[in-house]
Amino acid sequence: MTFKPLGKRVLLERVEEATTTATGIIIPDNAKEKPLSGIVRAVSPKVEEKGLVKVGDKVVFGKYAGTELTLDGKTYLVMNLDDLLGIL
């Protein structure tokens, strides 16, 4: 992958959530919501300079934040640093 975000942006890979509940009920694909957490895969020079988020951090973001992007057959999210809610 050779993608470098610009401005104050980060590239995230969504973390898939469990397909069953704590009681063992299987959640069908059409009832699942998109995950609201992900792993940082790339950061822009401005974000790297501030040192708030680094590659490999697991972060939480808003439900409608970011823009989907497909690279090498995988789907990623590009979003502004301000759209991140926190680090897990």
PDB file of C-alpha atoms in Angstrom:
ATOM      1  CA  MET A   1       0.000   0.000   0.000  1.00  0.00           C
ATOM      2  CA  THR A   2       1.377   3.400  -0.941  1.00  0.00           C
ATOM      3  CA  PHE A   3      -1.245   5.809   0.394  1.00  0.00           C
ATOM      4  CA  LYS A   4      -0.211   8.848   2.448  1.00  0.00           C
ATOM      5  CA  PRO A   5      -3.064  11.022   3.817  1.00  0.00           C
ATOM      6  CA  LEU A   6      -2.788  14.789   3.435  1.00  0.00           C
ATOM      7  CA  GLY A   7      -3.788  17.616   5.769  1.00  0.00           C
ATOM      8  CA  LYS A   8      -4.940  16.440   9.198  1.00  0.00           C
ATOM      9  CA  ARG A   9      -6.209  13.039   8.034  1.00  0.00           C
ATOM     10  CA  VAL A  10      -5.677   9.396   8.956  1.00  0.00           C
ATOM     11  CA  LEU A  11      -6.263   6.108   7.120  1.00  0.00           C
ATOM     12  CA  LEU A  12      -8.160   3.497   9.162  1.00  0.00           C
ATOM     13  CA  GLU A  13      -9.014  -0.150   8.729  1.00  0.00           C
ATOM     14  CA  ARG A  14     -12.321  -1.086  10.365  1.00  0.00           C
ATOM     15  CA  VAL A  15     -12.245  -3.713  13.120  1.00  0.00           C
ATOM     16  CA  GLU A  16     -14.976  -6.301  12.628  1.00  0.00           C
ATOM     17  CA  GLU A  17     -17.184  -6.942  15.632  1.00  0.00           C
ATOM     18  CA  ALA A  18     -18.311 -10.319  16.960  1.00  0.00           C
ATOM     19  CA  THR A  19     -21.053 -12.156  15.046  1.00  0.00           C
ATOM     20  CA  THR A  20     -22.688 -13.557  18.189  1.00  0.00           C
ATOM     21  CA  THR A  21     -24.033 -11.973  21.344  1.00  0.00           C
ATOM     22  CA  ALA A  22     -22.814 -12.797  24.853  1.00  0.00           C
ATOM     23  CA  THR A  23     -25.668 -15.292  25.193  1.00  0.00           C
ATOM     24  CA  GLY A  24     -24.757 -17.107  21.949  1.00  0.00           C
ATOM     25  CA  ILE A  25     -27.349 -15.639  19.594  1.00  0.00           C
ATOM     26  CA  ILE A  26     -25.975 -15.338  16.044  1.00  0.00           C
ATOM     27  CA  ILE A  27     -26.428 -11.902  14.473  1.00  0.00           C
ATOM     28  CA  PRO A  28     -27.289 -12.098  10.736  1.00  0.00           C
ATOM     29  CA  ASP A  29     -25.273  -9.970   8.287  1.00  0.00           C
ATOM     30  CA  ASN A  30     -28.236  -7.750   7.389  1.00  0.00           C
ATOM     31  CA  ALA A  31     -28.801  -6.807  11.061  1.00  0.00           C
ATOM     32  CA  LYS A  32     -25.209  -5.834  11.785  1.00  0.00           C
ATOM     33  CA  GLU A  33     -24.101  -2.239  11.979  1.00  0.00           C
ATOM     34  CA  LYS A  34     -20.780  -1.103  10.619  1.00  0.00           C
ATOM     35  CA  PRO A  35     -18.057  -1.116  13.275  1.00  0.00           C
ATOM     36  CA  LEU A  36     -17.288   2.203  14.942  1.00  0.00           C
ATOM     37  CA  SER A  37     -13.682   1.364  15.724  1.00  0.00           C
ATOM     38  CA  GLY A  38     -10.618   0.798  13.630  1.00  0.00           C
ATOM     39  CA  ILE A  39      -6.853   0.531  13.516  1.00  0.00           C
ATOM     40  CA  VAL A  40      -4.784   3.429  12.189  1.00  0.00           C
ATOM     41  CA  ARG A  41      -2.839   2.276   9.110  1.00  0.00           C
ATOM     42  CA  ALA A  42      -1.351   5.616   7.950  1.00  0.00           C
ATOM     43  CA  VAL A  43      -1.179   9.211   9.201  1.00  0.00           C
ATOM     44  CA  SER A  44      -0.447  12.495   7.457  1.00  0.00           C
ATOM     45  CA  PRO A  45       2.739  14.445   8.217  1.00  0.00           C
ATOM     46  CA  LYS A  46       0.729  17.051  10.201  1.00  0.00           C
ATOM     47  CA  VAL A  47      -0.829  14.380  12.443  1.00  0.00           C
ATOM     48  CA  GLU A  48       2.528  12.640  12.872  1.00  0.00           C
ATOM     49  CA  GLU A  49       4.101  15.964  13.848  1.00  0.00           C
ATOM     50  CA  LYS A  50       1.514  16.523  16.609  1.00  0.00           C
ATOM     51  CA  GLY A  51       1.926  12.974  17.898  1.00  0.00           C
ATOM     52  CA  LEU A  52      -1.722  12.567  18.927  1.00  0.00           C
ATOM     53  CA  VAL A  53      -2.311   9.355  16.958  1.00  0.00           C
ATOM     54  CA  LYS A  54       0.218   6.905  15.555  1.00  0.00           C
ATOM     55  CA  VAL A  55       0.092   3.925  13.214  1.00  0.00           C
ATOM     56  CA  GLY A  56      -1.246   0.860  15.034  1.00  0.00           C
ATOM     57  CA  ASP A  57      -3.506   2.722  17.495  1.00  0.00           C
ATOM     58  CA  LYS A  58      -7.058   1.391  17.885  1.00  0.00           C
ATOM     59  CA  VAL A  59      -9.465   4.328  17.706  1.00  0.00           C
ATOM     60  CA  VAL A  60     -13.193   5.037  17.950  1.00  0.00           C
ATOM     61  CA  PHE A  61     -14.970   7.301  15.466  1.00  0.00           C
ATOM     62  CA  GLY A  62     -18.447   8.645  14.713  1.00  0.00           C
ATOM     63  CA  LYS A  63     -21.051   6.610  12.826  1.00  0.00           C
ATOM     64  CA  TYR A  64     -21.036   8.694   9.634  1.00  0.00           C
ATOM     65  CA  ALA A  65     -17.414   9.888   9.718  1.00  0.00           C
ATOM     66  CA  GLY A  66     -14.900   9.338   6.956  1.00  0.00           C
ATOM     67  CA  THR A  67     -14.784   8.430   3.300  1.00  0.00           C
ATOM     68  CA  GLU A  68     -14.446   4.826   2.157  1.00  0.00           C
ATOM     69  CA  LEU A  69     -11.505   3.963  -0.072  1.00  0.00           C
ATOM     70  CA  THR A  70     -10.496   0.605  -1.586  1.00  0.00           C
ATOM     71  CA  LEU A  71      -6.783  -0.186  -1.819  1.00  0.00           C
ATOM     72  CA  ASP A  72      -5.365  -3.594  -2.784  1.00  0.00           C
ATOM     73  CA  GLY A  73      -8.815  -5.176  -2.429  1.00  0.00           C
ATOM     74  CA  LYS A  74      -9.337  -3.943   1.162  1.00  0.00           C
ATOM     75  CA  THR A  75     -11.719  -1.208   2.258  1.00  0.00           C
ATOM     76  CA  TYR A  76     -10.298   1.609   4.367  1.00  0.00           C
ATOM     77  CA  LEU A  77     -11.625   4.872   5.785  1.00  0.00           C
ATOM     78  CA  VAL A  78      -9.952   8.249   5.335  1.00  0.00           C
ATOM     79  CA  MET A  79     -11.057  10.765   7.947  1.00  0.00           C
ATOM     80  CA  ASN A  80     -10.083  14.007   9.589  1.00  0.00           C
ATOM     81  CA  LEU A  81      -8.309  13.881  12.909  1.00  0.00           C
ATOM     82  CA  ASP A  82     -11.233  15.840  14.401  1.00  0.00           C
ATOM     83  CA  ASP A  83     -13.619  12.952  13.551  1.00  0.00           C
ATOM     84  CA  LEU A  84     -11.786  10.574  15.902  1.00  0.00           C
ATOM     85  CA  LEU A  85     -13.463  10.324  19.309  1.00  0.00           C
ATOM     86  CA  GLY A  86     -10.699   8.576  21.230  1.00  0.00           C
ATOM     87  CA  ILE A  87      -8.042   5.904  21.448  1.00  0.00           C
ATOM     88  CA  LEU A  88      -8.804   2.470  22.932  1.00  0.00           C
TER      89      LEU A  88
END
